[in-house]
mmCIF file of C-alpha atoms in Angstrom:
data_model
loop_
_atom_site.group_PDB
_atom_site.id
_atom_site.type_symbol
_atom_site.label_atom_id
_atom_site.label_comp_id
_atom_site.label_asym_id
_atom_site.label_seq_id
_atom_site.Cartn_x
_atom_site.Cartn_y
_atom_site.Cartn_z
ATOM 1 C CA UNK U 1 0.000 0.000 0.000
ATOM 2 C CA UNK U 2 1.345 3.373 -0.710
ATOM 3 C CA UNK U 3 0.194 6.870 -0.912
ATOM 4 C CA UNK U 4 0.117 9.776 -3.234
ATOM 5 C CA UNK U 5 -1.194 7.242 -6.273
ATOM 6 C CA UNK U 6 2.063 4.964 -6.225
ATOM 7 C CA UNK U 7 1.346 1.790 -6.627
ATOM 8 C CA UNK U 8 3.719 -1.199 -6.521
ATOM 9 C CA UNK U 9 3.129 -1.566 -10.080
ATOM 10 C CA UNK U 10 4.117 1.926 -11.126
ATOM 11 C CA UNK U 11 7.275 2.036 -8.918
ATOM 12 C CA UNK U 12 10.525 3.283 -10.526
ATOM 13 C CA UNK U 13 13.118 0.595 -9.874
ATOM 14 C CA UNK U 14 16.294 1.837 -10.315
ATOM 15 C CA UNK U 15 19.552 1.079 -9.181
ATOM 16 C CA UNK U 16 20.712 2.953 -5.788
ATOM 17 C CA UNK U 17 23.859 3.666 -7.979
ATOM 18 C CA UNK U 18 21.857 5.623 -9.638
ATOM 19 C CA UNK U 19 21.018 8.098 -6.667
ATOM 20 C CA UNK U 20 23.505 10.513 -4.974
ATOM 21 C CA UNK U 21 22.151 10.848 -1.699
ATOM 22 C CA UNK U 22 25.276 12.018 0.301
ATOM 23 C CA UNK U 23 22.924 15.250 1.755
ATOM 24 C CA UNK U 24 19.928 13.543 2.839
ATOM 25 C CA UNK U 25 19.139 11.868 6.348
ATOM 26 C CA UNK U 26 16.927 9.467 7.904
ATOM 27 C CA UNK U 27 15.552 8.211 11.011
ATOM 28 C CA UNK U 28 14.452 5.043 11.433
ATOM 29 C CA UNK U 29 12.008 4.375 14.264
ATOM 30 C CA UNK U 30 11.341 0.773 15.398
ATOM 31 C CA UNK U 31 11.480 -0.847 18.599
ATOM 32 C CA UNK U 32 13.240 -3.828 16.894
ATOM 33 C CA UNK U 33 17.206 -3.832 17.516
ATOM 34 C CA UNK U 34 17.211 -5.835 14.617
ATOM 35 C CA UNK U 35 14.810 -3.882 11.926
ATOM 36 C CA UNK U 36 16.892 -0.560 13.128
ATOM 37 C CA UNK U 37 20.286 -2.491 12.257
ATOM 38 C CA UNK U 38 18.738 -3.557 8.830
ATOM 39 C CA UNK U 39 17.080 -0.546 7.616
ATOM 40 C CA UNK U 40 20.345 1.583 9.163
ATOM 41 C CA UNK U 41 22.782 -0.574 7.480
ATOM 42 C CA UNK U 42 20.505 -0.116 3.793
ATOM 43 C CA UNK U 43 20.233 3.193 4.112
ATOM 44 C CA UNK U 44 24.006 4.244 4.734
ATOM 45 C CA UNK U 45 25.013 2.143 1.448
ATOM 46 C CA UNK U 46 22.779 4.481 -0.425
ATOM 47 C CA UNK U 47 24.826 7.244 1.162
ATOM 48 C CA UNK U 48 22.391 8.305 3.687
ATOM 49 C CA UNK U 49 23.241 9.853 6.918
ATOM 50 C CA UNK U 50 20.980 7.500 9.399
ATOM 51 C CA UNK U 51 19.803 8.003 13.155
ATOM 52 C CA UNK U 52 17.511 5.099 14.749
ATOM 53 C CA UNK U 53 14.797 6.018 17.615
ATOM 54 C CA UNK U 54 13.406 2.747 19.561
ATOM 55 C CA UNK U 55 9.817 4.419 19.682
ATOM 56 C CA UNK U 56 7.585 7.037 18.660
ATOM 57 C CA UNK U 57 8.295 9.285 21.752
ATOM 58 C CA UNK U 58 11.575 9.443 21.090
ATOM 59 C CA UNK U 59 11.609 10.286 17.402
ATOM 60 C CA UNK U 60 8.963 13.014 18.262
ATOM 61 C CA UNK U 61 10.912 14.414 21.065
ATOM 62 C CA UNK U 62 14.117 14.216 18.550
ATOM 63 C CA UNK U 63 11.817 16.485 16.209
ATOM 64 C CA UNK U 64 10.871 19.039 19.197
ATOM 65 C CA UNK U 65 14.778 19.522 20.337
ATOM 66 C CA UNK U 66 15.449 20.593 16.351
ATOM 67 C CA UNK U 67 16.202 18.089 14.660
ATOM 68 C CA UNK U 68 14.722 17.527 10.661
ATOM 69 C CA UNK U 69 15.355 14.340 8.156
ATOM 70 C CA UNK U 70 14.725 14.212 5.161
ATOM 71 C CA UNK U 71 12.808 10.437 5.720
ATOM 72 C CA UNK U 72 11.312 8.543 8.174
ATOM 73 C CA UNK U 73 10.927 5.320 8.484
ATOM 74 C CA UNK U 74 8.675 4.327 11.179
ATOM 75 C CA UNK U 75 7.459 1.154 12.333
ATOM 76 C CA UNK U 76 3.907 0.681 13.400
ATOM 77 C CA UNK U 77 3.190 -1.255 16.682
ATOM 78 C CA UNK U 78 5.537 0.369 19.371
ATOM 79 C CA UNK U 79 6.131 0.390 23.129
ATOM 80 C CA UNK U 80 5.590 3.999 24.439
ATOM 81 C CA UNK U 81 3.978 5.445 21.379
ATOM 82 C CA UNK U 82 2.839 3.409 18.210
ATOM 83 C CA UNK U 83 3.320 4.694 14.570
ATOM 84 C CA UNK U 84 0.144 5.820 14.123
ATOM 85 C CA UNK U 85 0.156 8.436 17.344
ATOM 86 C CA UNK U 86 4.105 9.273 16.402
ATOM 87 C CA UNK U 87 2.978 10.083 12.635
ATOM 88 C CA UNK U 88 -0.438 12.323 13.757
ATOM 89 C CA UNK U 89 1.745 14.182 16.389
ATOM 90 C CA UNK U 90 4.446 14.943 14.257
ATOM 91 C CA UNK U 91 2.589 16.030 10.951
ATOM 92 C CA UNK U 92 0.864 18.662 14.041
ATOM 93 C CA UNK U 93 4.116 19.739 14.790
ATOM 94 C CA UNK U 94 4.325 20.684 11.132
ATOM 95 C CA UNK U 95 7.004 18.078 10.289
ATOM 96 C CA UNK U 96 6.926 18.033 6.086
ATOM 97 C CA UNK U 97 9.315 15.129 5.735
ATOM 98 C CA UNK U 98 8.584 11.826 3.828
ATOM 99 C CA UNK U 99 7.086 9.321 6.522
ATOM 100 C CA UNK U 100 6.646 5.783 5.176
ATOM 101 C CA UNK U 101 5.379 3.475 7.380
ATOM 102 C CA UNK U 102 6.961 0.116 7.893
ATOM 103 C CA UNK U 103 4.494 -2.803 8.623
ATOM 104 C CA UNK U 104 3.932 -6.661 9.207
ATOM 105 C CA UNK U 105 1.523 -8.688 7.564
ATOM 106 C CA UNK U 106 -1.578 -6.037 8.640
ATOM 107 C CA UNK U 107 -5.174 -6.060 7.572
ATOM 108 C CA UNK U 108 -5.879 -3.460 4.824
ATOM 109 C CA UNK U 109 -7.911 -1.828 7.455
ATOM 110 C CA UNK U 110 -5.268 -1.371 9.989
ATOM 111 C CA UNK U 111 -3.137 -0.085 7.018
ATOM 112 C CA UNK U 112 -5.359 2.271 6.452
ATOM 113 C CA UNK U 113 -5.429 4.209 9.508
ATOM 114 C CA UNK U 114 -1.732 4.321 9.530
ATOM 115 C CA UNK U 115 -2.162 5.977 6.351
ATOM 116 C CA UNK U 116 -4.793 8.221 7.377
ATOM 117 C CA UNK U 117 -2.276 9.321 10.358
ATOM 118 C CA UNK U 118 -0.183 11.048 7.878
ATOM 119 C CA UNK U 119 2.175 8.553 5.940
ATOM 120 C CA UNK U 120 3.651 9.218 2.750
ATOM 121 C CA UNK U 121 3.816 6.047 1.713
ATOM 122 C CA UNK U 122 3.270 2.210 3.446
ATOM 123 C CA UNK U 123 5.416 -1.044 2.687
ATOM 124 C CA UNK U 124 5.843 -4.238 4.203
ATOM 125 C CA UNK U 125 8.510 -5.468 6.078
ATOM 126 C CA UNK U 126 11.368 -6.127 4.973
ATOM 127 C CA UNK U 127 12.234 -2.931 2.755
ATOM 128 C CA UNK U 128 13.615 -4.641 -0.125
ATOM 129 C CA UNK U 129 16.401 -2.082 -2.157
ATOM 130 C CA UNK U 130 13.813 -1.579 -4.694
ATOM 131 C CA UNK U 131 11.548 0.060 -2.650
ATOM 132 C CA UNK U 132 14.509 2.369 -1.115
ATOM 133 C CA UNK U 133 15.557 3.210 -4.608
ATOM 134 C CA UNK U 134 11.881 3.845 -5.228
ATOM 135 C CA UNK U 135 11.490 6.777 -2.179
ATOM 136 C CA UNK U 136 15.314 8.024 -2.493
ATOM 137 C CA UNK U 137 14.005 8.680 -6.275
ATOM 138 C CA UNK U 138 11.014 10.217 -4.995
ATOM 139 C CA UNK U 139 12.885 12.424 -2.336
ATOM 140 C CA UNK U 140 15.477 13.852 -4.722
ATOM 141 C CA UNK U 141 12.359 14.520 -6.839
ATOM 142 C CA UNK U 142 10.765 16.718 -4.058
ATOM 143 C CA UNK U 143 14.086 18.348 -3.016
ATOM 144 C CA UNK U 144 15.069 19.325 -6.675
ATOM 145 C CA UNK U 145 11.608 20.862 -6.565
ATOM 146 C CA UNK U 146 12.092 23.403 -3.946
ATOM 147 C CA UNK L 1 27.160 -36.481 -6.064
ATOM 148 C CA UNK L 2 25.797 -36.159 -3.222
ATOM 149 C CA UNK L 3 21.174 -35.479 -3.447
ATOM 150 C CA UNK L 4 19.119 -33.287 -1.957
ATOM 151 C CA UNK L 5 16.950 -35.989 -1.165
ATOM 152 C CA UNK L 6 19.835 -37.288 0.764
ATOM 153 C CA UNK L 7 18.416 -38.772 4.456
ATOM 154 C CA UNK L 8 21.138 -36.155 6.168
ATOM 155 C CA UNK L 9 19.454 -33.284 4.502
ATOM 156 C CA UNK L 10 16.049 -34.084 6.080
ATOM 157 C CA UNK L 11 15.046 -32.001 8.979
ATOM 158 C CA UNK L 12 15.436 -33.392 12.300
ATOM 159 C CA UNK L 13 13.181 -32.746 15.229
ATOM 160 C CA UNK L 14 15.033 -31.317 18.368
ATOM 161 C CA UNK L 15 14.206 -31.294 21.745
ATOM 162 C CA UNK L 16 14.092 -27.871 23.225
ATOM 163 C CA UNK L 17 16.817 -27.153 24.620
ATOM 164 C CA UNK L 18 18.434 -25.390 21.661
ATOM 165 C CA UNK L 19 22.354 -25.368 21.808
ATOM 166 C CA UNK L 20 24.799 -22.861 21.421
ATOM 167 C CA UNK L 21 26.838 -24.587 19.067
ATOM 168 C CA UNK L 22 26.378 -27.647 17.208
ATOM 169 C CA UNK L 23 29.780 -29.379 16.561
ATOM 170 C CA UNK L 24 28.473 -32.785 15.788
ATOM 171 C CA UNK L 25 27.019 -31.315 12.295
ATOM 172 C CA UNK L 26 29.268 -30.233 10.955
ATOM 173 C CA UNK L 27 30.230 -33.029 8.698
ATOM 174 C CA UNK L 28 28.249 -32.062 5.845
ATOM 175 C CA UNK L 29 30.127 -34.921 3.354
ATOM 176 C CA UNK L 30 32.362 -37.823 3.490
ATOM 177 C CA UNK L 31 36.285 -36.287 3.290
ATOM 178 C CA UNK L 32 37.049 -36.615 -0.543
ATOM 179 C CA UNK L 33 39.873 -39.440 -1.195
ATOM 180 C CA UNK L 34 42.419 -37.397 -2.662
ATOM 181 C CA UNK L 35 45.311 -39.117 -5.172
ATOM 182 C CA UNK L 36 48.490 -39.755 -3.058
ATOM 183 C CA UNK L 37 50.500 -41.117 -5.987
ATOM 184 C CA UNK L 38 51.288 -37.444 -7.175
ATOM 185 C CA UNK L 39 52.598 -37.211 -3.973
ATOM 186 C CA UNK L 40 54.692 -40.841 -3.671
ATOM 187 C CA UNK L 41 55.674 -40.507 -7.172
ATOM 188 C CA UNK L 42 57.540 -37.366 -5.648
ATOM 189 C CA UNK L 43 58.832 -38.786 -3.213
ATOM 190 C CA UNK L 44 60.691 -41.227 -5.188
ATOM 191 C CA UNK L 45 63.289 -38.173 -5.828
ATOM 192 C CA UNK L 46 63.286 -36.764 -2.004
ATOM 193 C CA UNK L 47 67.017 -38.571 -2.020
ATOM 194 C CA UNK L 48 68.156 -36.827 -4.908
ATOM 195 C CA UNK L 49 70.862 -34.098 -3.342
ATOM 196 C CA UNK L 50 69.309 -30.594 -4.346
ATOM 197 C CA UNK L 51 66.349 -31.671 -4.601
ATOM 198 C CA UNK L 52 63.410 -29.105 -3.135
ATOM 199 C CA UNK L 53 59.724 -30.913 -2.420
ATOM 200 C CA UNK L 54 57.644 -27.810 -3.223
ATOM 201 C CA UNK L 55 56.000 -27.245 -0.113
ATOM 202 C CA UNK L 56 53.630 -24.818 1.818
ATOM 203 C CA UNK L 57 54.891 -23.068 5.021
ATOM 204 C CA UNK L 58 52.099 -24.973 6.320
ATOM 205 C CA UNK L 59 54.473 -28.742 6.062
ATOM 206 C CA UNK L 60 51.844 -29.180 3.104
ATOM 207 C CA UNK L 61 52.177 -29.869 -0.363
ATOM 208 C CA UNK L 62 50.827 -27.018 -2.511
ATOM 209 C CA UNK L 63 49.231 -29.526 -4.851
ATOM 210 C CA UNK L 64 46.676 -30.163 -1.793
ATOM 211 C CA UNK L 65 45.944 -26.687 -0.815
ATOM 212 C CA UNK L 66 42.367 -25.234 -1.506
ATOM 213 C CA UNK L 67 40.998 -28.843 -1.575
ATOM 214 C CA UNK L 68 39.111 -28.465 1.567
ATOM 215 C CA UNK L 69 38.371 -24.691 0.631
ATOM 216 C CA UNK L 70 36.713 -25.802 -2.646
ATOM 217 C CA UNK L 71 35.375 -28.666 -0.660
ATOM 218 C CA UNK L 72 33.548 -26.719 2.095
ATOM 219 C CA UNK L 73 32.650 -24.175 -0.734
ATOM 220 C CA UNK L 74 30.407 -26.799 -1.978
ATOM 221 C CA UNK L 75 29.598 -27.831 0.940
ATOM 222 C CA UNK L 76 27.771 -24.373 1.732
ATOM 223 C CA UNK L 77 26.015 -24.504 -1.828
ATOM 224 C CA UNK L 78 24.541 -27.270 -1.268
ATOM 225 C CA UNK L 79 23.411 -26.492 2.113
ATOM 226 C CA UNK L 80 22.201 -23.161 1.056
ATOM 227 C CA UNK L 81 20.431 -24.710 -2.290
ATOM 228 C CA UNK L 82 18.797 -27.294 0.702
ATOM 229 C CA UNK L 83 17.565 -24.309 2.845
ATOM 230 C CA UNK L 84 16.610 -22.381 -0.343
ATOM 231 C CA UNK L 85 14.572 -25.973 -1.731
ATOM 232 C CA UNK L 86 13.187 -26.743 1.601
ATOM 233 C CA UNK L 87 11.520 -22.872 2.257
ATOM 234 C CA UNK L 88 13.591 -22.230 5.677
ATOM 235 C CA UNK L 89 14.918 -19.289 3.859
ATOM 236 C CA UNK L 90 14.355 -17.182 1.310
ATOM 237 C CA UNK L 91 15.470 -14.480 -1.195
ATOM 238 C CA UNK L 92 15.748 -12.529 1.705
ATOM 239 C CA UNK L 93 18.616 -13.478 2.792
ATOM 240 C CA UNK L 94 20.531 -13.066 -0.487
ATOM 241 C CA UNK L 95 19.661 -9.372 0.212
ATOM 242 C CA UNK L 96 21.289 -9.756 3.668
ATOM 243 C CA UNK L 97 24.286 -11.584 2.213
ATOM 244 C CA UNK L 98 24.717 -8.730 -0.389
ATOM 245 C CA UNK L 99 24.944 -5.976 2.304
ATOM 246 C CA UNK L 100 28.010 -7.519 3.710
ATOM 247 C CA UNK L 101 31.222 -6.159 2.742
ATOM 248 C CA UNK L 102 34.653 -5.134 4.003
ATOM 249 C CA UNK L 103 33.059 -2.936 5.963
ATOM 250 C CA UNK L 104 31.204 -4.821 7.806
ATOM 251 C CA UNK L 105 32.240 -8.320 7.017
ATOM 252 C CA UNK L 106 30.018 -9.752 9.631
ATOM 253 C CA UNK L 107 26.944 -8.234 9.532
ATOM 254 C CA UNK L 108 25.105 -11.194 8.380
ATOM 255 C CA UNK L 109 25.778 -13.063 11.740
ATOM 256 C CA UNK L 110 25.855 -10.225 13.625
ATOM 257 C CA UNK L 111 22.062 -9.984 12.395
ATOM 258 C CA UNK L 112 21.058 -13.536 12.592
ATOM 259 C CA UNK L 113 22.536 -13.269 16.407
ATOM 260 C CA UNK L 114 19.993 -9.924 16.793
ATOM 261 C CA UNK L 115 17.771 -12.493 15.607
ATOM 262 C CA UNK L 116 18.144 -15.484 17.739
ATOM 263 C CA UNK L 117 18.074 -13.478 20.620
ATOM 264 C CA UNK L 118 14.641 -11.685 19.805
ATOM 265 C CA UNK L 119 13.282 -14.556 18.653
ATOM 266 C CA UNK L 120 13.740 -16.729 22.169
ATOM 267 C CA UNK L 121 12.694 -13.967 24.081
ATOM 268 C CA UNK L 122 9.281 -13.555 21.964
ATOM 269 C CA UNK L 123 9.228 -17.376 22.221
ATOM 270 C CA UNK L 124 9.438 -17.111 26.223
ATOM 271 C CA UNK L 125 6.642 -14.792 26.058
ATOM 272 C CA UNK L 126 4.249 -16.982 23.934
ATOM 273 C CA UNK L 127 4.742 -19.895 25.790
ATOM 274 C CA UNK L 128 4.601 -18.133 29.338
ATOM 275 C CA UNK L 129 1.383 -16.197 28.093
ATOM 276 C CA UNK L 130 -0.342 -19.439 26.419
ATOM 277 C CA UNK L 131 0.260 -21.286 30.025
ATOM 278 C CA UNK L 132 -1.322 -19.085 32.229
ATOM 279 C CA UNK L 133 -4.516 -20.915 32.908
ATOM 280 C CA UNK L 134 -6.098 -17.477 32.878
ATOM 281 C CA UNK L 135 -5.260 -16.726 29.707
ATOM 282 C CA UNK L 136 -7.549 -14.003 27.829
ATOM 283 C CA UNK L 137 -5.246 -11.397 26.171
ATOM 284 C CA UNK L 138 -5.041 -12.188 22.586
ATOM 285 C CA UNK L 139 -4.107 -8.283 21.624
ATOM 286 C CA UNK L 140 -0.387 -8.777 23.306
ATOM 287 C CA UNK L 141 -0.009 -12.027 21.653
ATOM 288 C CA UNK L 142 -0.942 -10.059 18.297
ATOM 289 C CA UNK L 143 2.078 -7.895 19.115
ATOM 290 C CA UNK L 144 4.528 -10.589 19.781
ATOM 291 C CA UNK L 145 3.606 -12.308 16.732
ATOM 292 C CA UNK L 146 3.670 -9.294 15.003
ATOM 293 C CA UNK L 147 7.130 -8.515 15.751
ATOM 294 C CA UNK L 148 8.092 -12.190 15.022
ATOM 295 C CA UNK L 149 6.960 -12.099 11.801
ATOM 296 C CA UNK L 150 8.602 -8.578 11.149
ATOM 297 C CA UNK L 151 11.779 -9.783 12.084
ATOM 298 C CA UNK L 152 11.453 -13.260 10.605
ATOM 299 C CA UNK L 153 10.650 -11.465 7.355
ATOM 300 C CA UNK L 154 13.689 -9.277 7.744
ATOM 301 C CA UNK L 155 16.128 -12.408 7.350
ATOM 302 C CA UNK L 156 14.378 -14.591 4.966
ATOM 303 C CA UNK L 157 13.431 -17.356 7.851
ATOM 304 C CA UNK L 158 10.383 -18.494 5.627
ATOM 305 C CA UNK L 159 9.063 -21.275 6.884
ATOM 306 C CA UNK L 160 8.905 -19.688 10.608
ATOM 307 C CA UNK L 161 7.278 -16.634 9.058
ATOM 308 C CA UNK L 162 4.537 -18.890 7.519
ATOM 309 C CA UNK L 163 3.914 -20.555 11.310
ATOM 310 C CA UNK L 164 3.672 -16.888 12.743
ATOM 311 C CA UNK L 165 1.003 -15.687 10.344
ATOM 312 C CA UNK L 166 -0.800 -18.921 11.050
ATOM 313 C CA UNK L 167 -0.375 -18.398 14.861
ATOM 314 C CA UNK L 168 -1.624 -14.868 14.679
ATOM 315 C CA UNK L 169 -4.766 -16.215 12.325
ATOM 316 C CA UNK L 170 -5.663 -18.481 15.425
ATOM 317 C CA UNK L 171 -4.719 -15.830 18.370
ATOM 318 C CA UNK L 172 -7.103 -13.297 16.321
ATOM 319 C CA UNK L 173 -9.691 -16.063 16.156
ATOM 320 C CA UNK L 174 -9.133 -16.254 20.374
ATOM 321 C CA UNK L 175 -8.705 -19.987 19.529
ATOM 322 C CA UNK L 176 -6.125 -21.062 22.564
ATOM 323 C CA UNK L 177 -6.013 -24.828 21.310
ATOM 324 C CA UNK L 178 -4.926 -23.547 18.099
ATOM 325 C CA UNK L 179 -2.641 -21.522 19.274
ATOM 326 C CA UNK L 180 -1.194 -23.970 21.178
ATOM 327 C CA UNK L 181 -0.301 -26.438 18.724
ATOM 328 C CA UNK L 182 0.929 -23.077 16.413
ATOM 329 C CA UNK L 183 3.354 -22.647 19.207
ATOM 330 C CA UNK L 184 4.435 -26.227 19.050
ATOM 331 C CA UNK L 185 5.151 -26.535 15.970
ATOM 332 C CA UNK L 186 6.696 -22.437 15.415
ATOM 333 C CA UNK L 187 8.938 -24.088 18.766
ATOM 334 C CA UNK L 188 10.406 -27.052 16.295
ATOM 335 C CA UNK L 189 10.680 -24.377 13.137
ATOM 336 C CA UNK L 190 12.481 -22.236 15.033
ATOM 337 C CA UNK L 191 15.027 -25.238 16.077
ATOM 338 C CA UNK L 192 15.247 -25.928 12.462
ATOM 339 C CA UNK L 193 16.302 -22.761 11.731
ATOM 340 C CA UNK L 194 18.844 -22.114 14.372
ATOM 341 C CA UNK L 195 20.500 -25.566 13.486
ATOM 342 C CA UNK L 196 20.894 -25.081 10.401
ATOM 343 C CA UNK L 197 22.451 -21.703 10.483
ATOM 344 C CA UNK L 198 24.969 -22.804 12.652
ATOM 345 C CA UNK L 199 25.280 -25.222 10.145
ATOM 346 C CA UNK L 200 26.021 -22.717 7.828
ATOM 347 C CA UNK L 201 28.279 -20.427 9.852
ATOM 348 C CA UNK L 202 30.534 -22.853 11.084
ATOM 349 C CA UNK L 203 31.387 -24.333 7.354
ATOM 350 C CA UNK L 204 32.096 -20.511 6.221
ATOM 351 C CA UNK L 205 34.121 -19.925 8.892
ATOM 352 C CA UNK L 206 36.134 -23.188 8.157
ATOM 353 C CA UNK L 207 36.095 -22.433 4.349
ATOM 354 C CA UNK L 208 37.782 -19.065 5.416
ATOM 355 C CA UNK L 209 40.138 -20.684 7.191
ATOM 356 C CA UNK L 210 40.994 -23.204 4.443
ATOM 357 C CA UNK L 211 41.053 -20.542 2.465
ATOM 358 C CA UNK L 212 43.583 -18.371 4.539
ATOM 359 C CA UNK L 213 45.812 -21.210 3.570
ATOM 360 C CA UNK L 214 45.860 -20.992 -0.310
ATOM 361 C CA UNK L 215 48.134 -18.834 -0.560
ATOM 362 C CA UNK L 216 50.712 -19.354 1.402
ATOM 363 C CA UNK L 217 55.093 -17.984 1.470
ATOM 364 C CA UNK L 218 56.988 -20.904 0.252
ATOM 365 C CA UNK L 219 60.144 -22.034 1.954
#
């Protein structure tokens, strides 16, 4: 599931190679020492300067002392805070970065309201390097824009 | 040539105490006989004054180096094309494989470690929730499961994912005998697993170390 009208069908698969990413960031939020490893070990060999949160509290209290990425990745059932309250209270807060929500096997209900929260897009687990190619593509995209 | 139908290739239940290491499995094939007679035919001019037997600084004849290297290297193929056949893994764990580098050259066990250790802990948790006579919350179970299958996902442990979405089909049906015997049997996937991953790190650290011995200074 995605947002914005992507569809898995219509994503751009393209080599990371392709992508020069050496000035964006990204935090990856999941309460999973494991997922935070993966996703922070993907992301840096696409060039990505990566911080990892273990819940929504702290990636929303990260936001509040300053800090901005470019992308967040952000799991969706959480000690603390879940996705779903993370992603509401941060797109209050203003935040404009690319959210994508990270999932397991949900219904397409309970995808749904994650979506509704505020995400920019909504994948799976795992993020295969398609899919990262996929939003790096569509973050340069927005940054060249503005 | 050795099948993957082979008996030593089938699964074997384990009881459930699951063990650090697993020495006794490692012998994946019978030791190849390798031809001596290059070796005695050699030998046969040892006497000769002058005469140098070309030799490893190892005591071993370079002729026999990388045997056990390219031995153990098929070894691991044919234990990975076994995992691959049997749905323990999947193409996931390519994609792990392919983010190790020199960098970090051990960040596919450092992540199946991450794994094991999550994994027994959420296992703890099922079982000690699932005995509690009292049993009624199903929503906490959904979590656990839910973070199983994440991370099971994550590494390409297949057939345990499959038993976790199963599991969490029974938990959200609040059927307790279901999950019960989901439990069981996720309990015996998980051994599976864990076995034969062991399996597979202890022949690539061998083959490594076979390897370190290719090329070695001669005397």
């Amino acid at each position: 599931m995605s947002g914005n009208g992507a569809s898995s069908s219509s994503l751009n698969m393209i080599s990371g190679e392709d992508v020069v990413n050496n000035n964006l960031s990204a935090l990856v939020v999941d309460d999973s020492p494991l997922l935070r490893l993966l996703h922070d070990i993907h992301l840096k060999k696409y060039g990505l300067k990566v911080q990892v949160a273990e819940n929504g509290k702290v990636a929303v209290d990260l936001f509040h002392l300053g800090a901005s990425f470019d992308l967040v990745l952000m799991d969706k059932e959480m000690p603390v805070m879940n996705g779903v309250e993370a992603t509401k209270e941060l797109r209050a807060m203003g935040v404009t970065s690319m959210i994508v929500g990270v999932t397991s096997k949900d219904g397409p209900g309970e995808q749904q309201a994650f979506m509704e929260a505020g995400l920019d897009y909504c994948f799976e687990k795992p993020l295969t390097p398609e899919i990262i190619s996929f939003l790096l593509e569509e973050l340069n995209k927005h940054n060249n824009k503005n | 040539m050795m099948s993957l139908h082979d008996d030593r290739w089938k699964p074997r239940l384990l009881e459930c105490e699951i063990p650090a290491s697993n020495p006794k499995s490692l012998q994946i094939s019978k030791p190849k006989k390798v031809n001596l007679r290059p070796h005695f035919l050699l030998l046969k001019f040892a006497f000769l004054p002058g005469f140098k037997y070309p030799v490893a600084k190892t005591g071993l004849p370079l002729w026999m180096l990388g045997l056990d290297a390219d031995r153990l290297r098929a070894d691991l193929n044919r234990l990975l094309a076994f995992l691959f056949h049997q749905g323990i893994l999947d193409e996931q764990y390519l994609q792990l494989q392919q983010l190790q580098d020199e960098s970090s050259p051990n960040f596919v066990s450092e992540v199946v470690n991450i794994y094991f250790h999550e994994s027994e802990k959420l296992l703890r948790n099922l079982r000690s929730l699932l005995m509690d006579r009292e049993f009624s919350d199903y929503d906490k179970m959904g979590i656990h499961l839910n973070q199983f299958i994440g991370s099971s996902s994550s590494i390409g442990a297949k057939r345990v994912r499959n038993v976790c979405v199963a599991f969490r089909a029974a938990s959200d049906q609040n059927n307790r005998a279901g999950c019960l015997r989901a439990l069981e049997l996720l309990e015996h996937e998980y051994c599976i697993l864990k076995n034969k991953l062991h399996e597979l790190f202890q022949i690539e650290q061998q083959r490594l170390l076979a390897a370190g011995v290719r090329y070695p200074m001669l005397n």
